[in-house]
Coordinates of C-alpha atoms and ligand atoms in Angstrom, one line a residue:
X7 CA 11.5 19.9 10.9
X8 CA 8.1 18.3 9.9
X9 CA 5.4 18.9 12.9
X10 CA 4.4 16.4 15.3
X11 CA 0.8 15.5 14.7
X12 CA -1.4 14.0 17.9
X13 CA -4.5 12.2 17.7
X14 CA -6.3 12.1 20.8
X15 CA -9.7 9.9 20.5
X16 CA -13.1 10.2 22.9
X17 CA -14.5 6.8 23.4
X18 CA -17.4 5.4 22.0
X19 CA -19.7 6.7 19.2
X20 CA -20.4 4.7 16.2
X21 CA -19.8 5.4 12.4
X22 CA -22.7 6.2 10.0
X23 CA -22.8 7.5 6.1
X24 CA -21.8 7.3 3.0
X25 CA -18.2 8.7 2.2
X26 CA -15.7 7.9 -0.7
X27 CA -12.5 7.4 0.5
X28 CA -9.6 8.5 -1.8
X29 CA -8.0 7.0 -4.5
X30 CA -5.8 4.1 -4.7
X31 CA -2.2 4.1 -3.8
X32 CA -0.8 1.6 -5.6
X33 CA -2.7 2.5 -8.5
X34 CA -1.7 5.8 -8.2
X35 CA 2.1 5.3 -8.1
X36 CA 2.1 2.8 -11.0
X37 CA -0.7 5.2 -13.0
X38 CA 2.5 8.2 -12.9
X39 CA 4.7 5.2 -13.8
X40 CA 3.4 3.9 -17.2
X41 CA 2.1 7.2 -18.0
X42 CA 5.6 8.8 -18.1
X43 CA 6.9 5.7 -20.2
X44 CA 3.6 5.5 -22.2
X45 CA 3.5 7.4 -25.9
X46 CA 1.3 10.1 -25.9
X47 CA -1.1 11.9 -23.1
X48 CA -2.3 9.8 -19.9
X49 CA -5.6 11.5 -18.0
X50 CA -5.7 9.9 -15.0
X51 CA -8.6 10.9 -12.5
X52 CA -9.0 9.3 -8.6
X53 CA -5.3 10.1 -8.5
X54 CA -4.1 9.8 -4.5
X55 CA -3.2 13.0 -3.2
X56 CA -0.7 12.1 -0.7
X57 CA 2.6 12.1 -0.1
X58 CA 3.7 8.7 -1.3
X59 CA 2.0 9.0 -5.0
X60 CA 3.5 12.4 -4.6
X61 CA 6.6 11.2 -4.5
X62 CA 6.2 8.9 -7.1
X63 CA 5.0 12.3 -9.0
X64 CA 8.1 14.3 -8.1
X65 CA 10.5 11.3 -9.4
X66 CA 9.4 11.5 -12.8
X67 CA 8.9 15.0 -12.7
X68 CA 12.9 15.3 -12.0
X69 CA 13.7 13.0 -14.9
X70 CA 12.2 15.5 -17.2
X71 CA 8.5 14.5 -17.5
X72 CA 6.0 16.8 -17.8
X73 CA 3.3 16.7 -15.1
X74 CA 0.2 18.9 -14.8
X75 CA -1.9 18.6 -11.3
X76 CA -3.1 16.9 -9.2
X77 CA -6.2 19.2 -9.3
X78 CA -9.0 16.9 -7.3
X79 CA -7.7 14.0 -8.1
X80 CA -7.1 14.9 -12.0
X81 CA -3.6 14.1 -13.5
X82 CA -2.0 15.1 -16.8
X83 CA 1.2 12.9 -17.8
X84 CA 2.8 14.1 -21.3
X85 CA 4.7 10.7 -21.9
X86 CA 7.8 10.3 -22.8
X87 CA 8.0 7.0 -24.1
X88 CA 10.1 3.7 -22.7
X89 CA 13.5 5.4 -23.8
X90 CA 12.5 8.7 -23.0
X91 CA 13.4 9.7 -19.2
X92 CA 16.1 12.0 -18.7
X93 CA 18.7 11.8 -15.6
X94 CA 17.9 13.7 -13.0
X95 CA 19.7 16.8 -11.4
X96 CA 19.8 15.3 -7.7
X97 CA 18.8 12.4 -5.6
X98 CA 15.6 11.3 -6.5
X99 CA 14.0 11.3 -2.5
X100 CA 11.1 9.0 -2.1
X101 CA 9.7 10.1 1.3
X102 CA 7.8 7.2 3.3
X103 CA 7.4 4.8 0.1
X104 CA 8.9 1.5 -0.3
X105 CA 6.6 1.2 -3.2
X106 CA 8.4 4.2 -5.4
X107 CA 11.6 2.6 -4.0
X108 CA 11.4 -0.9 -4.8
X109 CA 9.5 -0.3 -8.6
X110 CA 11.9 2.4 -9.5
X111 CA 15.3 0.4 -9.1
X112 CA 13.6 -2.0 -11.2
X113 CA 12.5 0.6 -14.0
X114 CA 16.2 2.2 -13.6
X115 CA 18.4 -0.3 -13.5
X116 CA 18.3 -0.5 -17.6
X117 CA 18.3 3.5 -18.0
X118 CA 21.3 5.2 -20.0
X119 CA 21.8 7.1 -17.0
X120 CA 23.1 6.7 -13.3
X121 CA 20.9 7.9 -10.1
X122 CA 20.4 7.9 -6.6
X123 CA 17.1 7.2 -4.5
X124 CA 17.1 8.1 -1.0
X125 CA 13.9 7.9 1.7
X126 CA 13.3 9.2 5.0
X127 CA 14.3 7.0 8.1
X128 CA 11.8 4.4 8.4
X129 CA 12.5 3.4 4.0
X130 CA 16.2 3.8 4.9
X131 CA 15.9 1.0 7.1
X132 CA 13.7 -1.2 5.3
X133 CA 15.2 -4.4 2.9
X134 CA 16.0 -3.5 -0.3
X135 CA 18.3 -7.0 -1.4
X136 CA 14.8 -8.7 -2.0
X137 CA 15.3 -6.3 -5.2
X138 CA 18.7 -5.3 -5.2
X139 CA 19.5 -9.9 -5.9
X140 CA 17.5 -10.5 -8.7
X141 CA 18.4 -7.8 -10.3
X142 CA 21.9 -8.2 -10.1
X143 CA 21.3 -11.0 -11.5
X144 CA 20.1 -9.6 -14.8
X145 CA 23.3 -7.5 -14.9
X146 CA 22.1 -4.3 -13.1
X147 CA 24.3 -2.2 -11.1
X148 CA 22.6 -0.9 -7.3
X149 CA 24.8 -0.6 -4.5
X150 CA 23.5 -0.6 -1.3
X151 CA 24.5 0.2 2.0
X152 CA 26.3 -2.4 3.9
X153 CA 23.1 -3.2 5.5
X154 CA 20.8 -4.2 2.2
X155 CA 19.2 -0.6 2.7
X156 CA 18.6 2.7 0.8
X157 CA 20.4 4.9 -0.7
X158 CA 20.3 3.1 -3.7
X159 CA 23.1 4.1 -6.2
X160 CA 22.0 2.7 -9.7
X161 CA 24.5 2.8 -12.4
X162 CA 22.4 2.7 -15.2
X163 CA 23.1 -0.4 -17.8
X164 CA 20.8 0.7 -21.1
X165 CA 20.8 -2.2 -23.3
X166 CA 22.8 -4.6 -21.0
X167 CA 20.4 -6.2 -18.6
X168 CA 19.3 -9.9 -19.4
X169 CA 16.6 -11.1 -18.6
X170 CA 15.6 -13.6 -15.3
X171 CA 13.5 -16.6 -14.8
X172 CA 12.8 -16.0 -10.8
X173 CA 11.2 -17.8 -8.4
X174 CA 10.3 -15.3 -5.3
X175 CA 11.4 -16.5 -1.8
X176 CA 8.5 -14.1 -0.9
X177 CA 5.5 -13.5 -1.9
X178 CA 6.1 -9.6 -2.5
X179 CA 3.9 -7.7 -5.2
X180 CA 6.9 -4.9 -5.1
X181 CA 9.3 -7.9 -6.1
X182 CA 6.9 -8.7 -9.2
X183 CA 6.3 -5.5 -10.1
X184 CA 10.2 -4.2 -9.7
X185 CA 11.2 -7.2 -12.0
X186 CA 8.5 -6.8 -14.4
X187 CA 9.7 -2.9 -15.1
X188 CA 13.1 -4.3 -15.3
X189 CA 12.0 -6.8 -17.6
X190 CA 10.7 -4.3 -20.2
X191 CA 14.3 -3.4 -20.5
X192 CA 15.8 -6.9 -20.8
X193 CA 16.9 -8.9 -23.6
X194 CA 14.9 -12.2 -23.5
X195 CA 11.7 -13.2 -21.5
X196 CA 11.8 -12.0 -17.6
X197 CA 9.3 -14.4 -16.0
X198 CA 8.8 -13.9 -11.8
X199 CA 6.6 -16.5 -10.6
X200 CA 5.4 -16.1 -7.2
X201 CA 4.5 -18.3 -3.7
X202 CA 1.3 -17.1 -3.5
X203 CA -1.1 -14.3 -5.5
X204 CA -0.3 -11.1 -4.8
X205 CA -1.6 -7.7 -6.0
X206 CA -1.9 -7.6 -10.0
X207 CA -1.8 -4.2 -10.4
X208 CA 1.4 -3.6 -12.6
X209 CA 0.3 -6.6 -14.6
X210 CA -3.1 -4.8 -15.6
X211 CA -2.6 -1.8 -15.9
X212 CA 0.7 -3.0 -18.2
X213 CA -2.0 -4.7 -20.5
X214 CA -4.4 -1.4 -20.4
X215 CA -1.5 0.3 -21.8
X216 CA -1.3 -2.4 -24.9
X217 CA 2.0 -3.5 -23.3
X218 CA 2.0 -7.4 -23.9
X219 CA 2.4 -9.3 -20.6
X220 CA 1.6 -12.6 -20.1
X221 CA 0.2 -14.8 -17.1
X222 CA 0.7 -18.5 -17.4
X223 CA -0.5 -19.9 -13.9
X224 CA 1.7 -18.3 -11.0
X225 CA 4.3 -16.6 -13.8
X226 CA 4.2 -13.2 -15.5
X227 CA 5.9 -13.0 -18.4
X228 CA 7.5 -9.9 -20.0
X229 CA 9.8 -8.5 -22.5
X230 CA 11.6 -5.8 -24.3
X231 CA 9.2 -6.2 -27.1
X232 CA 6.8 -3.7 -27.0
X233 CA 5.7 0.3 -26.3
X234 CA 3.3 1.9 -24.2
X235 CA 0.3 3.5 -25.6
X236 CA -1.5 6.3 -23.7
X237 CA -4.8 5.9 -22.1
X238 CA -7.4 7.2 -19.5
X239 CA -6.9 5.8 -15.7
X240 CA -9.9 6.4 -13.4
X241 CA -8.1 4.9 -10.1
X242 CA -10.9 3.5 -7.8
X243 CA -10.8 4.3 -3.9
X244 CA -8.5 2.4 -2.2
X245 CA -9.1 -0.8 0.0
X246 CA -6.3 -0.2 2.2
X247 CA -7.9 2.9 3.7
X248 CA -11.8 1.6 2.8
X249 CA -10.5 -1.1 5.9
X250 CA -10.3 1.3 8.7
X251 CA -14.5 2.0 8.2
X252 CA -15.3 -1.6 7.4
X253 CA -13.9 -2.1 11.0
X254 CA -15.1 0.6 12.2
X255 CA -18.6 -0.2 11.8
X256 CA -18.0 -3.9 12.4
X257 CA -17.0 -2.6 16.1
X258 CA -18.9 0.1 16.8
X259 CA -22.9 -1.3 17.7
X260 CA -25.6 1.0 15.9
X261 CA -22.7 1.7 12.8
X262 CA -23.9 1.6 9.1
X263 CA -21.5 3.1 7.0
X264 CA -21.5 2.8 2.8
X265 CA -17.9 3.4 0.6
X266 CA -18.6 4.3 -2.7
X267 CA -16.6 3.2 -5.8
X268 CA -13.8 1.0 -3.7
X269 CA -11.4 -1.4 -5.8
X270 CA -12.1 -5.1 -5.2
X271 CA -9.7 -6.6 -6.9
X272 CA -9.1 -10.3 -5.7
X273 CA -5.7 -9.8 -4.7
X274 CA -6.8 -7.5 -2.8
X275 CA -9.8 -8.0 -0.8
X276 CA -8.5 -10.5 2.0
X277 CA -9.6 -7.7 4.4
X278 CA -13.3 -8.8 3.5
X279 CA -13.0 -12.2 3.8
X280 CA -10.8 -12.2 7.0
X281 CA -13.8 -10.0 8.4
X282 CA -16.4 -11.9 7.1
X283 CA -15.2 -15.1 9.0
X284 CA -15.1 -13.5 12.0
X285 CA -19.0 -13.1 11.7
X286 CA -18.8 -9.3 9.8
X287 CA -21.9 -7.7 7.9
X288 CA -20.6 -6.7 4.5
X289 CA -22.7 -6.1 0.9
X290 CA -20.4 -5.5 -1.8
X291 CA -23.1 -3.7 -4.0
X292 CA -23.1 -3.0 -7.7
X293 CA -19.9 -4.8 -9.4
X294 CA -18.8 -3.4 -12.0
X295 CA -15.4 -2.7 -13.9
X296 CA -13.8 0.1 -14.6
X297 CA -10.3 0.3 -16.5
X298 CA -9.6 -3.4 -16.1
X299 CA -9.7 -3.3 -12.5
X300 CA -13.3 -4.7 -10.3
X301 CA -15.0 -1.7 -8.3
X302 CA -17.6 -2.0 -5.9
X303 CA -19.8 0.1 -3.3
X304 CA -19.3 -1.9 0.3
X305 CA -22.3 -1.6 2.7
X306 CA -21.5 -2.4 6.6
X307 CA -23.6 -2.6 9.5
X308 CA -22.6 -3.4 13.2
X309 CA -22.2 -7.2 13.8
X310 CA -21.1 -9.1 16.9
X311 CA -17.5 -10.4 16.0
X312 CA -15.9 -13.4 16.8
X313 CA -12.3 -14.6 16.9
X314 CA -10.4 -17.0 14.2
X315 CA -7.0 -18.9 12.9
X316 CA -6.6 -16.4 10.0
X317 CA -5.7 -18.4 6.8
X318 CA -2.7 -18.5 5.7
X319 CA -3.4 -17.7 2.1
X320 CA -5.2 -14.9 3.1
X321 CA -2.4 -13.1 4.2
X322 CA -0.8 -11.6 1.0
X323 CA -4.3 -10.6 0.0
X324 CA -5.0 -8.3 3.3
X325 CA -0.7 -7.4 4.0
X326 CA -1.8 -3.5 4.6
X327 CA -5.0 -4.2 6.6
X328 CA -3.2 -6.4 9.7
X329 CA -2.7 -3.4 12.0
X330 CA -6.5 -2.7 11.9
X331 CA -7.6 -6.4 11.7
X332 CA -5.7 -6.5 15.3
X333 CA -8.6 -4.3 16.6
X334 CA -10.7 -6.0 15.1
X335 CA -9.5 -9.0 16.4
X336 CA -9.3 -6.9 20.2
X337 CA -13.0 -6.4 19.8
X338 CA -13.9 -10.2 18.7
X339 CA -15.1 -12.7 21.3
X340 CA -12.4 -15.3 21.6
X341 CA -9.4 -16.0 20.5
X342 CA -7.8 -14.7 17.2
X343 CA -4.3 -16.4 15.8
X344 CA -2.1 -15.0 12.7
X345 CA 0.6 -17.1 11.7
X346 CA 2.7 -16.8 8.3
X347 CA 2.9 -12.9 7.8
X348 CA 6.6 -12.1 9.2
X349 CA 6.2 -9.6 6.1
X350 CA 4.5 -7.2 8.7
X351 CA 8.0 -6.9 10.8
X352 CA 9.4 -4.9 7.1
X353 CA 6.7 -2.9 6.6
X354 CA 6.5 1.0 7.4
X355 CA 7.1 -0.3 10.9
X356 CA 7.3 -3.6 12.7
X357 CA 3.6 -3.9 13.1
X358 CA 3.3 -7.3 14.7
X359 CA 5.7 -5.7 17.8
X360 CA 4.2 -1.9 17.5
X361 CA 0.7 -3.4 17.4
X362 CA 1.3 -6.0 20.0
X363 CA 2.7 -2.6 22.2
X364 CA -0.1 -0.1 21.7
X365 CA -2.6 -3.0 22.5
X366 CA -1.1 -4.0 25.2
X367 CA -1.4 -0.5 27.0
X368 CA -5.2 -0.2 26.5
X369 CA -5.6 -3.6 28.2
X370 CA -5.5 -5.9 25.2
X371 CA -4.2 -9.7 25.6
X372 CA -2.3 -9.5 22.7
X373 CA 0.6 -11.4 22.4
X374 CA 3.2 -11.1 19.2
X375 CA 4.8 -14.5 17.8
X376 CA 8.2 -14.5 15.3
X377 CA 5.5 -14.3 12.4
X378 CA 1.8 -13.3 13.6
X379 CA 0.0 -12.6 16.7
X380 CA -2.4 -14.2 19.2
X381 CA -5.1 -12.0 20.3
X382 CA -7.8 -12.8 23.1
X383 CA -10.3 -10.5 22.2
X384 CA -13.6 -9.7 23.5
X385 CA -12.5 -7.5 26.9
X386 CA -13.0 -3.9 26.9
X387 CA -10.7 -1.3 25.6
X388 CA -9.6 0.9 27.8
X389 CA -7.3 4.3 27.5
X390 CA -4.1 5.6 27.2
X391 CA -1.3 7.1 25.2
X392 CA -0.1 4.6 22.3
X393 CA 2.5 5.7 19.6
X394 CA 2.6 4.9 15.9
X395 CA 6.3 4.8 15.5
X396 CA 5.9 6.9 12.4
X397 CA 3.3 4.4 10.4
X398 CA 0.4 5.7 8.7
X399 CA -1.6 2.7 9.3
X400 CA -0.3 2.4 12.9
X401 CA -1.8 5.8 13.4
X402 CA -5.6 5.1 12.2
X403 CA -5.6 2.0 13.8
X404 CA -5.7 3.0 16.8
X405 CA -8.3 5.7 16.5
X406 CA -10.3 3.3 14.9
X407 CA -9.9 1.6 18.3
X408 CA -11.5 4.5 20.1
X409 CA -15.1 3.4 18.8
X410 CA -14.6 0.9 21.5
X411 CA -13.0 2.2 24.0
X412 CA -14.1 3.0 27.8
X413 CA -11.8 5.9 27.8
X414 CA -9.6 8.5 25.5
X415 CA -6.9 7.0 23.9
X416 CA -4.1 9.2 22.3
X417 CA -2.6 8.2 19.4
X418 CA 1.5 10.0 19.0
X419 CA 3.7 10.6 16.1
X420 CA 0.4 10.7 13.0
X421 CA 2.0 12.9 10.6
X422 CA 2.2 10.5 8.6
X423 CA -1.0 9.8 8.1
X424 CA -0.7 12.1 5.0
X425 CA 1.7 9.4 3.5
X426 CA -1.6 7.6 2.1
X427 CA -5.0 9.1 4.0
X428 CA -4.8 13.1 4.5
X429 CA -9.0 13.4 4.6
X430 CA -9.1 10.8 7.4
X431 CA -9.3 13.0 10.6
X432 CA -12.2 14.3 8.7
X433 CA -13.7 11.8 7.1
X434 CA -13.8 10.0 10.2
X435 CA -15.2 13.0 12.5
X436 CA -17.8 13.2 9.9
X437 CA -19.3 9.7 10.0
X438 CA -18.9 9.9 14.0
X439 CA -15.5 9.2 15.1
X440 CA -14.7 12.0 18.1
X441 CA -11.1 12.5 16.9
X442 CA -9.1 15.6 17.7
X443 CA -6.1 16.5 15.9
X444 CA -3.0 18.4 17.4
X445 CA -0.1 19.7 15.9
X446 CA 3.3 20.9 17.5
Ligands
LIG14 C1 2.5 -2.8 -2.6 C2 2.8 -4.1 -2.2 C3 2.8 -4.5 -0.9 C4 2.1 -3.5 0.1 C5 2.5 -2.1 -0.2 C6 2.1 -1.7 -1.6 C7 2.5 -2.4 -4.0 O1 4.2 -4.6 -0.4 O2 2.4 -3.8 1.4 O3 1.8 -1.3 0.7 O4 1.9 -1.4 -4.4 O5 3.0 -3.2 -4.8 P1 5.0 -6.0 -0.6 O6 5.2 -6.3 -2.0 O7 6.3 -5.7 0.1 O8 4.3 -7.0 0.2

């Protein structure tokens, strides 16, 4: 049995410092990814030390891939090549992470061999048709259970799979990035073209690995045609987890708090703007690139925040950073409105109804719609016990809530918090945040 991890938060404080918060996760699982497949020795440094990359780790490990680390974020992949991956003894088990789900079904569905992914309870009961379709479609083999959900049996099709020309009813960067794997596997051209940009991460690093891929507008474009050639991966801190201190400090009055080295890529920096319309101080300081991807420090002081009608096309752009946009949004004068992100209800948990819950009990008039939430913000916080239902992001939310607060709030259920973030009980205490941990 895994412990049960409490937070319990003392109200008020502020953040201040400079901290670097740890590497990227999506970065992370598709730097393991393209290493494995890659020819020759992948260094990867910044690598995410949490359970979900971990996983990712494990995977490839089991189909015969040789691993050294992570030591401090350094990671050692001897590829294998594209054809290279064995089949693996047992069920390949993929924890927390949608992410390692929904990318390796794609990357396995044209294998010479037959597996079996499997998750804990919350990825067991997360969607897996949005993958499972199209990719049936280009003559893969993934059953399901009755429900659309994990386990996933893949009878592996070597050499079968066609490719697809698809047109995504969402706009799901897991989607793209499963199809583009598949693709690489695929007789013909696979081009996924999407509703609206999302993260680009398999699409770069696919390039920074000399694989061709193409963009032409909303379409990538892929093919069999090609090998992976090693190379060096320094993954940047992540955004996702940079979001809880750019609230943070936005909330808390007297907070200036600086992130070194933090990914900005486009796709994924909706958290800045969404902020900065609601009237938040942000410098993104020294721009620079490193391995294809845009990296940046982010300074943030304390401003007065205000609330907003989130834009729509923002929403794919900030998907991880809605839990702790909702405090944000609890802290801003007036009203705040999200609209066209039912995505959240699929995610790790449904965060528009767990959000709306735990709001709710500390006093917040937050009120969840079929696809967003309306928030009037701009009351005090007050206390009380609020659960995460399991969800990393749930979790942190709501001690980043605490800054705000007029009295302790305690968070339930955090252990999961190590699924993307293990430093953040500490990280947090250290720029300020009077957070507690418990275990059971
Ligand atoms: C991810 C894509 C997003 C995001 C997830 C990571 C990725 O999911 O929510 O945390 O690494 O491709 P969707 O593609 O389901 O929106």
């Amino acid at each position: 049995m895994s412990k049960s991890i409490t937070f319990h938060i003392q109200p008020g404080g502020k953040l201040h410092g400079e901290t670097r918060v740890p590497g990227d996760k999506s970065m992370s699982h598709r730097s393991i990814m393209l290493g494995s497949l890659a020819d020759g020795v992948t260094h990867v440094t910044g690598f995410l030390e949490a359970e979900d990359a971990l996983a990712t780790l494990q995977a490839f490990r089991d189909m015969g891939v040789e691993i050294e680390g992570p030591t401090n974020g350094c990671v050692t992949i001897h590829g294998v090549g594209k054809h290279g991956l064995k089949e693996p003894k047992n069920e390949l088990y993929l924890g927390n992470s949608g992410t390692s789900m929904r990318l390796l079904s794609g990357l396995l569905a044209g294998q010479p061999f037959n597996c079996v992914l499997t998750g804990d309870k919350s990825l067991s009961g997360r969607p897996m048709k949005r993958v499972t379709d199209p990719l049936a479609t280009m003559g893969a083999d993934i059953k399901t259970t009755e429900n659309g959900t994990a386990p996933l049996h893949i009878t592996g099709k070597a050499g079968q799979l066609q490719a697809i020309d698809y047109t995504m009813p969402i706009a799901s960067a897991q989607v793209k990035s499963c199809l583009l794997l598949a693709g690489m596997y695929a007789q013909g051209e696979t081009r996924v073209t999407e509703p609206a940009p999302t993260r680009d991460h398999t699409e770069r690093m696919l390039a920074g690995f000399s694989y061709p891929v193409k963009r032409e507008g909303s379409t990538a474009v892929i093919s069999s045609e090609g090998s992976l050639k090693a190379m060096d991966i320094d993954v940047p801190s992540d955004i996702s987890s940079a979001a809880f201190f750019l609230v943070g400090a936005s909330i808390a009055p007297g907070s200036d708090v600086t992130l070194k080295h933090v990914g900005i890529n486009p796709t994924r920096t909706g958290v800045i703007d969404i902020l900065r319309l609601m009237g938040a101080n942000i410098e993104v300081l020294d721009p620079r690139e490193v391995g294809g991807e845009p990296v940046a420090d982010l300074h943030v002081v304390y401003s007065p925040l205000k609330g907003i009608d989130i834009p729509e096309h923002l929403v794919p752009l900030a998907i991880d950073e809605f839990p702790v946009l909702f405090v944000a949004a609890a802290c801003a004068e007036g009203q705040t409105r999200l609209s066209g992100a039912e995505e959240l209800r699929v995610k790790e948990s449904d965060r528009i109804q767990v959000m709306a819950d735990g709001l709710q009990i500390l006093g917040v008039d937050a009120q969840p719609t079929p696809d967003g939430m309306v928030i009037n913000g701009g009351r005090p916080i007050g206390g009380g016990v609020v659960t995460s239902h399991g969800d990393h992001r749930i979790a942190m939310s709501f001690s980043i809530a605490g800054l705000r607060a007029n009295a302790p709030i305690t968070v339930l259920d955090c252990a999961n918090v190590n699924t993307s973030f293990p430093e953040f009980k500490d990280l947090v205490k250290d720029l300020g945040l009077a957070l507690v941990c418990t275990e059971e």
